[in-house]
Every structure is written in structure tokens, then in C-alpha cells.
Amino acid sequence: MTAPDQPVDELSDFAELMAHEQEFSGDRIDPVVRRRRRRRALLITAVCLVALLAVTGGYVGWALTAPTAAPSVTTRAPQVPVGDAVTVPTHTAAASAISITGADAYLGEGASGTWSATGTGEPLPIASITKLITALVILDAAPLTSADDPGPTITFGKADHDLYDEYYVRGATIAPMPTGASMSLRDALAAMLIPSASNYAEALSSRIFGSQSAFLGATRDWLVSHGLTGTTITEPTGLSPRNTSTPADLLAIAKLAAAHPAIAKIVATPAISIPGAGPVYTTNSLLGTAGITGLKTGNLGAGTHNLLYTATLDVGATDPLSVTGVVLGGYSHESVNATVVAALDSIRSGFHQVPVATEGQKIGAISTPWGSAAEIVIGESASILTWSDTPIELTMDIETPPTYRDGTVVGSITWTAGPDIVTAPVTISGSIDPPSEWWRLTHPSELGSPLDAGD
């Protein structure tokens, strides 16, 4: 039987020709036919090689240019530190109060009113703090136009001079007042407030108002007009234990005095010279210590030592803090001073810079399938001002960078504590190198379609 015709392609012909070439030798095949077959075989071989090279070249071209997946980025927020808690020492005195202006954003909205207080808040004897009220009432009736305005001249007579002996017998603090001596109203007020001379308090108040009765009436009106309902004044010196006030009222009185240019300058003066008497010194031994700028001491003996004070504290905030405080009923002058200094020191130290980051601190990593890696770090050290253990809040913003090269900024970290905000850049440490040609040729599954490059 004859087999049906089979389709023959060029490769089959080539194989047949080669078989016939081996089977027959010599002149059994016509040389012309042999040459024709060889040319056909060479042509077929060339076509196959071109096809193979085309396929191989296309793969190589694709592998070397195909896009790769973006590097994998992982981040973690750095731990937020907590500042050391601060405890303000409590007074052993009968009562105390502190007001801090300029720190509401740190200490709370009530700080500029009464930030801390001890005791019942009931009226207590204020002793020579009374003289500060006496000065405010006098200057309400006979104002000075500035801190350096001397005001009217006061000439003291024999009745004024006799007050020296009267108050000496009573054991009060006094200052010389020679008969016929003259001084400005401002200097007379300084003699009353700085060494706390009781004879000057009565002499001045009587001279300005005409009598003690008139002075006391004016004082009551002044207290009412300023809403100081917790304060009672029965005489101008403070020798009477019936001169009383509450810590809250005294804070208000201290702020009025500190706002008065003449009084503020007087109570910040450590010593003055009285005509005919020479230098006299302040009873406030804390003046100039621990930031204290005034105001007035007072005591009626052991267990009744008082201090009404102002202080300016530089704690690193935009502006210094203004502290107003009062201590009533302390055991001794020394114990009151010690507790006031301790309280101011604790407030000052309670404001501290808390380190929140160090330059180069690692907060993330960048990795690639081909093994190139880099770190995400905080670009600079940072710290933030806080009060005590105020919580510090953190926010982190990381963006996809256009290039993954060393030093590239990829975002920022922000810390917030009270009113303060600190920001530090986030950068790349190290560089992401592109994959090698060998890696591309041997990892086709990690490569994307050319269409991905436009995404």
C-alpha cells in the first residue's frame, strides 16, 4: 500500500536531506541537487537562529527595563517620655496661697487666680501687712504721678514726734521723726514700708485724712470698692490683731500694690536714708533672693509671722512668670522664709526641658526584594518645655519620597506639651540602590508589566 501524502515543512526536509547525505556517498547524488539542499539547510538554520535571538533579546530587554515594586517602608512612633513630677512643699503655717500669672497654659486656667492654697481661707491677723493697705489708701487720696514723683512735702510737728515714744513703749518698729523734719510724701511712705515704721503709718494717715476716724472711713470705702470683703482694718499700723484678712484678699491687695509704680519701687528697695536718722533697712530679708521682688512682712510674735510677697521667675518660657504669694501664721520669720523659698524653687524646677528625640534615632526601615535597605531616622535632636509630668503628645507624618537617597526628608514628627510645640524632620539614612542586571534577569516574577511604569 502506498502511504497517504504527508505535509512536509522545511525542518522535515532538512532532516531528510541530512539523512540522505549520510546514507549515500560518492556520486550517487547529483552535485547540483546537493548544493541546492545545502543552501536550503543553511537558510532554515539562519531563520531559526534569528527567531531564537529575537525571543531572547526581547526577554532581556524587558527584564532590564521592567518596573520594580516600590521599596517597602515600615515605621514606628518613638516612645514619648514623661517629665518628672514636681511636688510644691506645703506650708506648716496657718494659711498660704499662691497665684501665678503667665502660666495658665501650663498650670491650668485658674493659676492666675489662686493656683494653690492651704488653710481654711478664713480671715487671720495680718500685722504690719496692714501698712501696705494704709499706703494704697493714702495714695488713692494723694496720688503720685510716677514712681519717682516725690509728691507734696510733709513737715512733722511735735505731735508726730511724740508718736515715736508712744510706739517705742508699745514695742513696735519705729523710725526717727525729729520735730520740724520735712520730707516728701514718697520718702515718708518709704519710711513706713521699708523698715515698717509704725509711727510713720499713723502720722501720715492722720496728716492726709485729718484724723484717724477719717482715715478708717476712707479705708472701709476703699476695701468695698475693690471687693475686699474678707478684710478688716481697725488702725493703720497692724499692731491690732483685729486687723485681719483672707489669703484670697491679700493676693488681690498684693497685685494692686505691685501694679502701683511708686509702691512697687519702694517695696523693692532694700534700704533708704531718713533725714536726721541715717539708713534704715527692709524687714523683708528675702528681697532679691529666689526671684523675690517685694512686698511686706508682719508679725505679732511667735506663731503669727506673715509674708506677702511677689517674685519673678524665669523658667524658660517666652516670658518670666509673675508669682504672688502669702503666708499667714508662720511659727517664725525663718520658717516662713524657708517655706517660701522652697515653694518658689519647686515651681522653677517644675518647668524643665524634656528630651524627646536624638539625632539619628531609628524609627523605621526601608527594604527591597533585591536586598538593598536603608533606615528612617529622626533628623535632629529635640526637647520640649513642660511643667512637671504634663503629658506630651506626638504626631508623625511620613510621606512617599521621590527618591530613596541618603538624607532625603520623608516627613516630620511633632511633640506638643501645653502651649509648646517642637518639630523635627524625618530623613533617610543610607540609600536604596537599584537592582543589578543579573537580579532582574533571574527574578522575572518580581518584575512588573511595562504598563505598570505609568501608574
Short mmCIF file of C-alpha atoms in Angstrom, two decimals:
data_model
loop_
_atom_site.label_atom_id
_atom_site.label_comp_id
_atom_site.label_asym_id
_atom_site.label_seq_id
_atom_site.Cartn_x
_atom_site.Cartn_y
_atom_site.Cartn_z
CA MET A 1 0.00 0.00 0.00
CA THR A 2 1.10 3.47 -0.60
CA ALA A 3 1.04 5.76 2.45
CA PRO A 4 -1.03 8.88 2.06
CA ASP A 5 0.80 12.08 1.31
CA GLN A 6 2.16 13.73 4.50
CA PRO A 7 2.64 17.51 4.85
CA VAL A 8 6.32 18.39 4.74
CA ASP A 9 7.75 21.55 6.28
CA GLU A 10 11.23 22.98 5.96
CA LEU A 11 12.55 21.33 9.11
CA SER A 12 11.37 17.92 7.91
CA ASP A 13 13.04 18.48 4.56
CA PHE A 14 16.21 19.48 6.30
CA ALA A 15 16.20 16.32 8.40
CA GLU A 16 15.57 14.19 5.32
CA LEU A 17 18.38 15.83 3.43
CA MET A 18 20.79 15.18 6.25
CA ALA A 19 19.71 11.55 6.43
CA HIS A 20 20.20 11.10 2.71
CA GLU A 21 23.56 12.84 2.97
CA GLN A 22 24.72 10.19 5.45
CA GLU A 23 23.10 7.30 3.62
CA PHE A 24 24.53 7.99 0.23
CA SER A 25 28.08 8.82 -0.65
CA GLY A 26 30.15 9.40 -3.72
CA ASP A 27 28.38 10.42 -6.88
CA ARG A 28 25.09 8.78 -6.02
CA ILE A 29 23.51 12.35 -5.56
CA ASP A 30 23.76 14.90 -8.23
CA PRO A 31 26.06 17.72 -7.10
CA VAL A 32 23.57 20.32 -8.18
CA VAL A 33 20.90 18.76 -6.04
CA ARG A 34 23.32 18.51 -3.12
CA ARG A 35 24.18 22.21 -3.33
CA ARG A 36 20.52 23.15 -3.55
CA ARG A 37 19.76 21.11 -0.42
CA ARG A 38 22.67 22.61 1.48
CA ARG A 39 21.56 26.13 0.66
CA ARG A 40 18.08 25.30 1.88
CA ALA A 41 19.51 23.84 5.11
CA LEU A 42 21.61 26.93 5.77
CA LEU A 43 18.65 29.18 5.14
CA ILE A 44 16.48 27.24 7.59
CA THR A 45 19.22 27.33 10.23
CA ALA A 46 19.60 31.07 9.86
CA VAL A 47 15.87 31.58 10.24
CA CYS A 48 15.83 29.50 13.44
CA LEU A 49 18.78 31.41 14.92
CA VAL A 50 17.18 34.75 14.17
CA ALA A 51 13.94 33.62 15.79
CA LEU A 52 15.81 32.39 18.85
CA LEU A 53 17.81 35.58 19.18
CA ALA A 54 14.68 37.66 18.76
CA VAL A 55 12.94 35.82 21.59
CA THR A 56 15.99 36.01 23.87
CA GLY A 57 16.65 39.65 23.12
CA GLY A 58 13.05 40.58 23.84
CA TYR A 59 13.20 38.94 27.28
CA VAL A 60 16.48 40.61 28.16
CA GLY A 61 15.19 43.99 27.06
CA TRP A 62 12.04 43.56 29.10
CA ALA A 63 13.85 42.27 32.19
CA LEU A 64 16.32 45.15 32.18
CA THR A 65 13.68 47.85 31.81
CA ALA A 66 10.59 46.47 33.54
CA PRO A 67 9.49 48.44 36.66
CA THR A 68 10.09 47.04 40.12
CA ALA A 69 7.86 47.27 43.15
CA ALA A 70 8.34 50.35 45.36
CA PRO A 71 10.53 49.75 48.42
CA SER A 72 8.68 48.52 51.49
CA VAL A 73 8.55 51.15 54.27
CA THR A 74 7.80 50.36 57.92
CA THR A 75 7.71 52.95 60.72
CA ARG A 76 7.06 53.04 64.43
CA ALA A 77 6.43 56.08 66.60
CA PRO A 78 9.19 56.73 69.13
CA GLN A 79 8.38 56.36 72.79
CA VAL A 80 7.13 59.59 74.34
CA PRO A 81 8.96 60.42 77.60
CA VAL A 82 7.25 61.69 80.73
CA GLY A 83 8.68 64.55 82.76
CA ASP A 84 9.43 64.16 86.45
CA ALA A 85 6.51 65.02 88.70
CA VAL A 86 7.07 68.03 90.94
CA THR A 87 5.60 68.49 94.39
CA VAL A 88 5.29 72.00 95.78
CA PRO A 89 6.13 71.93 99.50
CA THR A 90 3.17 72.60 101.77
CA HIS A 91 3.39 75.26 104.43
CA THR A 92 3.22 74.46 108.11
CA ALA A 93 1.79 77.94 108.67
CA ALA A 94 -1.88 78.58 109.37
CA ALA A 95 -2.64 79.53 105.77
CA SER A 96 -0.99 80.24 102.46
CA ALA A 97 -1.86 80.95 98.86
CA ILE A 98 0.00 81.33 95.56
CA SER A 99 -1.07 82.98 92.32
CA ILE A 100 0.99 82.60 89.13
CA THR A 101 0.45 84.94 86.19
CA GLY A 102 1.73 83.90 82.77
CA ALA A 103 1.46 80.17 83.34
CA ASP A 104 -2.21 79.35 82.77
CA ALA A 105 -1.32 77.40 79.62
CA TYR A 106 0.97 75.19 81.71
CA LEU A 107 -0.68 75.10 85.12
CA GLY A 108 -4.35 75.48 84.27
CA GLU A 109 -6.70 78.38 83.70
CA GLY A 110 -7.04 79.09 87.43
CA ALA A 111 -3.32 79.60 88.03
CA SER A 112 -3.53 83.37 87.69
CA GLY A 113 -6.28 83.41 90.33
CA THR A 114 -5.35 81.10 93.18
CA TRP A 115 -3.11 78.28 91.97
CA SER A 116 -2.56 76.62 95.33
CA ALA A 117 -3.74 77.30 98.86
CA THR A 118 -3.62 75.84 102.35
CA GLY A 119 -5.68 76.59 105.42
CA THR A 120 -9.37 77.30 105.78
CA GLY A 121 -9.41 80.61 103.91
CA GLU A 122 -10.78 82.41 106.97
CA PRO A 123 -9.53 85.89 108.00
CA LEU A 124 -6.33 85.89 110.09
CA PRO A 125 -4.31 88.69 111.73
CA ILE A 126 -2.09 90.36 109.14
CA ALA A 127 0.07 92.53 111.46
CA SER A 128 2.28 95.01 109.55
CA ILE A 129 0.97 93.91 106.15
CA THR A 130 -1.65 96.47 107.20
CA LYS A 131 0.84 99.22 106.27
CA LEU A 132 0.62 98.17 102.61
CA ILE A 133 -3.14 98.80 102.73
CA THR A 134 -2.51 102.11 104.51
CA ALA A 135 -0.16 103.18 101.70
CA LEU A 136 -2.69 102.23 98.99
CA VAL A 137 -5.46 104.21 100.73
CA ILE A 138 -3.19 107.26 101.19
CA LEU A 139 -2.13 107.20 97.53
CA ASP A 140 -5.75 106.88 96.46
CA ALA A 141 -6.35 110.22 98.18
CA ALA A 142 -2.99 111.85 97.33
CA PRO A 143 -1.78 110.25 94.09
CA LEU A 144 1.81 110.28 92.85
CA THR A 145 2.12 110.63 89.08
CA SER A 146 5.05 108.24 88.72
CA ALA A 147 7.42 106.01 90.61
CA ASP A 148 9.81 108.92 91.13
CA ASP A 149 7.25 111.66 91.82
CA PRO A 150 8.11 112.96 95.31
CA GLY A 151 4.62 114.35 95.90
CA PRO A 152 3.88 117.07 98.49
CA THR A 153 6.34 117.90 101.27
CA ILE A 154 5.39 116.67 104.74
CA THR A 155 6.64 118.57 107.79
CA PHE A 156 6.34 116.75 111.09
CA GLY A 157 5.42 118.58 114.30
CA LYS A 158 5.74 117.75 117.97
CA ALA A 159 2.64 115.53 117.96
CA ASP A 160 4.21 113.45 115.22
CA HIS A 161 7.47 113.29 117.12
CA ASP A 162 5.63 112.08 120.25
CA LEU A 163 4.39 109.07 118.25
CA TYR A 164 7.98 107.82 118.22
CA ASP A 165 7.96 107.47 122.01
CA GLU A 166 4.42 106.05 122.06
CA TYR A 167 5.18 103.24 119.64
CA TYR A 168 8.54 102.59 121.24
CA VAL A 169 6.77 101.85 124.52
CA ARG A 170 4.40 99.51 122.70
CA GLY A 171 7.35 97.56 121.27
CA ALA A 172 6.56 98.45 117.68
CA THR A 173 9.03 99.02 114.89
CA ILE A 174 9.78 102.75 114.63
CA ALA A 175 11.95 105.23 112.75
CA PRO A 176 13.18 108.68 113.86
CA MET A 177 10.89 111.62 113.13
CA PRO A 178 12.52 114.78 114.51
CA THR A 179 10.24 117.73 115.26
CA GLY A 180 10.25 120.06 112.30
CA ALA A 181 11.75 117.50 109.95
CA SER A 182 10.48 117.66 106.40
CA MET A 183 10.39 115.02 103.66
CA SER A 184 8.43 114.19 100.57
CA LEU A 185 5.31 112.07 100.73
CA ARG A 186 7.16 109.38 98.76
CA ASP A 187 10.04 109.29 101.27
CA ALA A 188 7.60 109.19 104.18
CA LEU A 189 5.83 106.22 102.59
CA ALA A 190 9.22 104.54 102.15
CA ALA A 191 9.97 105.05 105.86
CA MET A 192 6.63 103.42 106.66
CA LEU A 193 7.04 100.43 104.32
CA ILE A 194 10.75 99.58 104.18
CA PRO A 195 11.66 99.44 107.90
CA SER A 196 7.92 99.11 108.74
CA ALA A 197 7.85 102.19 110.99
CA SER A 198 4.51 102.29 112.82
CA ASN A 199 4.91 105.92 113.91
CA TYR A 200 5.10 106.94 110.24
CA ALA A 201 1.94 104.94 109.44
CA GLU A 202 -0.15 106.87 111.97
CA ALA A 203 1.47 110.24 111.29
CA LEU A 204 0.96 110.01 107.52
CA SER A 205 -2.59 108.68 107.65
CA SER A 206 -3.62 111.42 110.10
CA ARG A 207 -1.87 114.10 108.04
CA ILE A 208 -3.52 113.06 104.73
CA PHE A 209 -7.04 112.49 106.10
CA GLY A 210 -7.07 114.89 109.04
CA SER A 211 -7.87 112.24 111.66
CA GLN A 212 -7.75 108.54 112.28
CA SER A 213 -11.52 108.37 112.09
CA ALA A 214 -11.48 109.87 108.62
CA PHE A 215 -8.67 107.54 107.59
CA LEU A 216 -10.59 104.46 108.76
CA GLY A 217 -13.71 105.60 106.95
CA ALA A 218 -11.71 106.04 103.74
CA THR A 219 -10.15 102.62 104.25
CA ARG A 220 -13.53 100.93 104.57
CA ASP A 221 -14.72 102.63 101.39
CA TRP A 222 -11.54 101.59 99.57
CA LEU A 223 -11.93 97.95 100.63
CA VAL A 224 -15.55 97.88 99.49
CA SER A 225 -14.73 99.49 96.14
CA HIS A 226 -12.17 96.74 95.46
CA GLY A 227 -14.42 93.90 96.61
CA LEU A 228 -12.16 93.02 99.55
CA THR A 229 -14.97 91.85 101.83
CA GLY A 230 -12.74 89.48 103.78
CA THR A 231 -10.51 92.28 105.11
CA THR A 232 -11.00 94.34 108.29
CA ILE A 233 -8.78 97.31 109.26
CA THR A 234 -9.15 98.99 112.67
CA GLU A 235 -5.95 101.06 112.76
CA PRO A 236 -3.12 101.90 110.27
CA THR A 237 -0.13 100.01 111.69
CA GLY A 238 -1.14 96.36 112.14
CA LEU A 239 -0.41 96.25 115.85
CA SER A 240 -4.02 95.28 116.48
CA PRO A 241 -4.85 91.58 115.98
CA ARG A 242 -8.26 92.78 114.79
CA ASN A 243 -6.65 93.81 111.51
CA THR A 244 -7.41 90.66 109.57
CA SER A 245 -7.68 89.44 106.02
CA THR A 246 -8.04 86.27 104.00
CA PRO A 247 -5.35 84.77 101.74
CA ALA A 248 -7.55 85.47 98.69
CA ASP A 249 -7.96 89.16 99.62
CA LEU A 250 -4.27 89.51 100.31
CA LEU A 251 -3.35 88.14 96.89
CA ALA A 252 -5.59 90.82 95.38
CA ILE A 253 -4.07 93.52 97.59
CA ALA A 254 -0.55 92.42 96.64
CA LYS A 255 -1.39 92.69 92.93
CA LEU A 256 -2.80 96.20 93.45
CA ALA A 257 0.37 97.23 95.27
CA ALA A 258 2.68 95.66 92.69
CA ALA A 259 0.80 97.48 89.91
CA HIS A 260 1.29 100.85 91.60
CA PRO A 261 4.59 102.30 90.28
CA ALA A 262 5.54 104.17 93.46
CA ILE A 263 4.72 101.35 95.87
CA ALA A 264 6.31 98.69 93.65
CA LYS A 265 9.57 100.64 93.58
CA ILE A 266 9.52 101.33 97.33
CA VAL A 267 8.93 97.72 98.38
CA ALA A 268 11.73 96.56 96.04
CA THR A 269 14.22 98.88 97.80
CA PRO A 270 16.44 97.18 100.41
CA ALA A 271 17.41 100.36 102.31
CA ILE A 272 16.80 104.12 102.46
CA SER A 273 18.28 107.05 104.34
CA ILE A 274 15.89 109.06 106.51
CA PRO A 275 16.85 112.71 107.10
CA GLY A 276 18.24 113.05 110.58
CA ALA A 277 18.21 109.27 111.11
CA GLY A 278 20.52 107.76 108.50
CA PRO A 279 20.00 104.45 106.73
CA VAL A 280 17.17 102.07 107.58
CA TYR A 281 16.72 98.59 106.11
CA THR A 282 13.88 96.46 104.84
CA THR A 283 12.29 93.89 107.11
CA ASN A 284 11.91 91.59 104.10
CA SER A 285 15.17 89.66 104.27
CA LEU A 286 14.15 87.60 101.20
CA LEU A 287 14.20 90.65 98.94
CA GLY A 288 16.43 89.82 95.96
CA THR A 289 16.51 86.12 96.90
CA ALA A 290 14.91 83.36 94.83
CA GLY A 291 13.43 85.98 92.49
CA ILE A 292 11.52 87.85 95.23
CA THR A 293 10.80 91.49 94.36
CA GLY A 294 8.64 92.63 97.37
CA LEU A 295 6.34 93.19 99.32
CA LYS A 296 5.72 93.26 103.09
CA THR A 297 6.34 91.33 106.27
CA GLY A 298 4.36 91.39 109.51
CA ASN A 299 4.21 89.58 112.84
CA LEU A 300 2.70 89.84 116.29
CA GLY A 301 5.06 87.35 117.89
CA ALA A 302 5.72 83.61 117.65
CA GLY A 303 3.15 81.78 115.56
CA THR A 304 1.92 84.93 113.81
CA HIS A 305 4.69 85.58 111.27
CA ASN A 306 3.38 86.67 107.88
CA LEU A 307 4.81 87.43 104.47
CA LEU A 308 3.06 88.92 101.48
CA TYR A 309 5.44 88.61 98.52
CA THR A 310 5.91 88.95 94.79
CA ALA A 311 8.50 87.16 92.72
CA THR A 312 9.61 86.94 89.12
CA LEU A 313 10.65 83.50 87.88
CA ASP A 314 12.46 82.84 84.62
CA VAL A 315 11.50 79.25 83.82
CA GLY A 316 12.44 79.14 80.14
CA ALA A 317 9.00 80.13 78.85
CA THR A 318 8.51 83.05 76.46
CA ASP A 319 8.06 85.47 79.38
CA PRO A 320 9.00 85.22 83.06
CA LEU A 321 6.27 84.19 85.47
CA SER A 322 4.86 86.65 87.98
CA VAL A 323 4.26 84.96 91.31
CA THR A 324 2.21 86.48 94.11
CA GLY A 325 2.05 84.67 97.42
CA VAL A 326 1.13 84.99 101.06
CA VAL A 327 1.92 83.06 104.21
CA LEU A 328 -0.04 83.72 107.39
CA GLY A 329 0.57 82.43 110.91
CA GLY A 330 4.05 81.01 110.47
CA TYR A 331 5.95 79.90 113.55
CA SER A 332 8.92 82.18 112.94
CA HIS A 333 10.39 84.59 110.44
CA GLU A 334 12.94 81.93 109.44
CA SER A 335 10.40 79.17 108.95
CA VAL A 336 8.23 81.37 106.75
CA ASN A 337 11.22 82.37 104.63
CA ALA A 338 12.34 78.77 104.23
CA THR A 339 8.95 77.54 103.04
CA VAL A 340 8.55 80.44 100.60
CA VAL A 341 11.97 79.82 99.04
CA ALA A 342 11.26 76.08 98.82
CA ALA A 343 7.94 76.73 97.10
CA LEU A 344 9.49 79.11 94.56
CA ASP A 345 12.37 76.73 93.88
CA SER A 346 9.95 73.86 93.27
CA ILE A 347 7.88 75.96 90.85
CA ARG A 348 11.03 76.99 89.00
CA SER A 349 12.41 73.45 88.81
CA GLY A 350 9.00 72.10 87.82
CA PHE A 351 9.48 73.70 84.42
CA HIS A 352 12.04 71.61 82.60
CA GLN A 353 13.21 70.73 79.13
CA VAL A 354 12.32 67.10 78.44
CA PRO A 355 14.43 65.44 75.68
CA VAL A 356 12.07 63.80 73.18
CA ALA A 357 14.44 62.76 70.37
CA THR A 358 18.10 62.35 69.46
CA GLU A 359 19.61 62.90 66.04
CA GLY A 360 19.83 59.63 64.12
CA GLN A 361 17.24 57.86 66.29
CA LYS A 362 15.81 54.99 64.22
CA ILE A 363 12.04 54.95 63.77
CA GLY A 364 11.64 52.82 60.67
CA ALA A 365 13.20 50.79 57.87
CA ILE A 366 13.14 50.59 54.06
CA SER A 367 13.69 47.24 52.33
CA THR A 368 13.57 45.83 48.76
CA PRO A 369 13.24 42.33 47.26
CA TRP A 370 16.76 42.64 45.84
CA GLY A 371 18.32 43.21 49.28
CA SER A 372 19.04 46.94 49.30
CA ALA A 373 17.99 48.54 52.61
CA ALA A 374 18.06 51.87 54.49
CA GLU A 375 16.77 53.29 57.79
CA ILE A 376 14.28 56.02 58.62
CA VAL A 377 15.67 58.25 61.36
CA ILE A 378 14.92 61.49 63.22
CA GLY A 379 16.99 64.20 61.58
CA GLU A 380 17.84 66.29 64.64
CA SER A 381 17.70 66.22 68.43
CA ALA A 382 14.71 67.85 70.10
CA SER A 383 13.41 68.73 73.56
CA ILE A 384 10.28 70.45 74.80
CA LEU A 385 9.48 72.65 77.79
CA THR A 386 6.95 71.08 80.12
CA TRP A 387 5.61 71.63 83.60
CA SER A 388 6.06 68.69 85.97
CA ASP A 389 4.69 65.49 84.39
CA THR A 390 2.41 67.19 81.86
CA PRO A 391 1.61 64.60 79.13
CA ILE A 392 3.49 65.06 75.86
CA GLU A 393 1.51 64.32 72.70
CA LEU A 394 3.15 63.05 69.49
CA THR A 395 2.08 63.13 65.84
CA MET A 396 4.07 61.65 62.96
CA ASP A 397 3.67 62.48 59.26
CA ILE A 398 5.59 60.27 56.79
CA GLU A 399 5.27 60.73 53.02
CA THR A 400 6.44 58.71 50.00
CA PRO A 401 9.67 60.35 48.83
CA PRO A 402 10.55 60.99 45.18
CA THR A 403 13.91 59.32 45.75
CA TYR A 404 15.27 56.97 48.35
CA ARG A 405 18.68 58.60 48.80
CA ASP A 406 20.63 59.30 51.98
CA GLY A 407 19.44 62.50 53.69
CA THR A 408 16.12 62.71 51.85
CA VAL A 409 13.43 64.25 54.10
CA VAL A 410 10.41 61.96 54.21
CA GLY A 411 8.29 63.65 56.87
CA SER A 412 8.29 65.10 60.36
CA ILE A 413 7.48 64.36 64.00
CA THR A 414 5.76 66.92 66.21
CA TRP A 415 5.58 66.93 70.01
CA THR A 416 3.09 69.08 71.93
CA ALA A 417 3.08 69.85 75.65
CA GLY A 418 0.80 72.60 76.89
CA PRO A 419 1.41 75.65 74.68
CA ASP A 420 4.78 74.45 73.39
CA ILE A 421 5.26 72.68 70.05
CA VAL A 422 8.51 71.16 68.77
CA THR A 423 9.01 69.59 65.32
CA ALA A 424 11.92 67.53 63.96
CA PRO A 425 12.47 66.29 60.38
CA VAL A 426 12.43 62.59 59.50
CA THR A 427 15.07 61.55 56.98
CA ILE A 428 16.51 58.50 55.19
CA SER A 429 19.82 57.13 56.48
CA GLY A 430 21.51 55.17 53.71
CA SER A 431 20.42 54.78 50.09
CA ILE A 432 18.35 52.30 48.14
CA ASP A 433 20.38 51.06 45.17
CA PRO A 434 18.62 49.78 42.02
CA PRO A 435 18.60 46.01 41.37
CA SER A 436 21.51 44.52 39.45
CA GLU A 437 21.04 43.30 35.86
CA TRP A 438 21.63 39.72 36.99
CA TRP A 439 18.92 40.01 39.65
CA ARG A 440 16.49 41.36 37.03
CA LEU A 441 17.27 38.52 34.59
CA THR A 442 16.88 35.87 37.28
CA HIS A 443 13.77 37.23 39.08
CA PRO A 444 11.16 37.78 36.39
CA SER A 445 8.33 37.16 38.85
CA GLU A 446 9.44 40.24 40.84
CA LEU A 447 9.14 42.48 37.78
CA GLY A 448 6.07 44.35 36.67
CA SER A 449 4.45 44.89 33.32
CA PRO A 450 5.71 47.83 31.29
CA LEU A 451 2.24 49.25 31.73
CA ASP A 452 2.94 49.49 35.49
CA ALA A 453 5.59 52.12 34.91
CA GLY A 454 2.93 54.64 34.05
CA ASP A 455 0.84 54.02 37.17
#
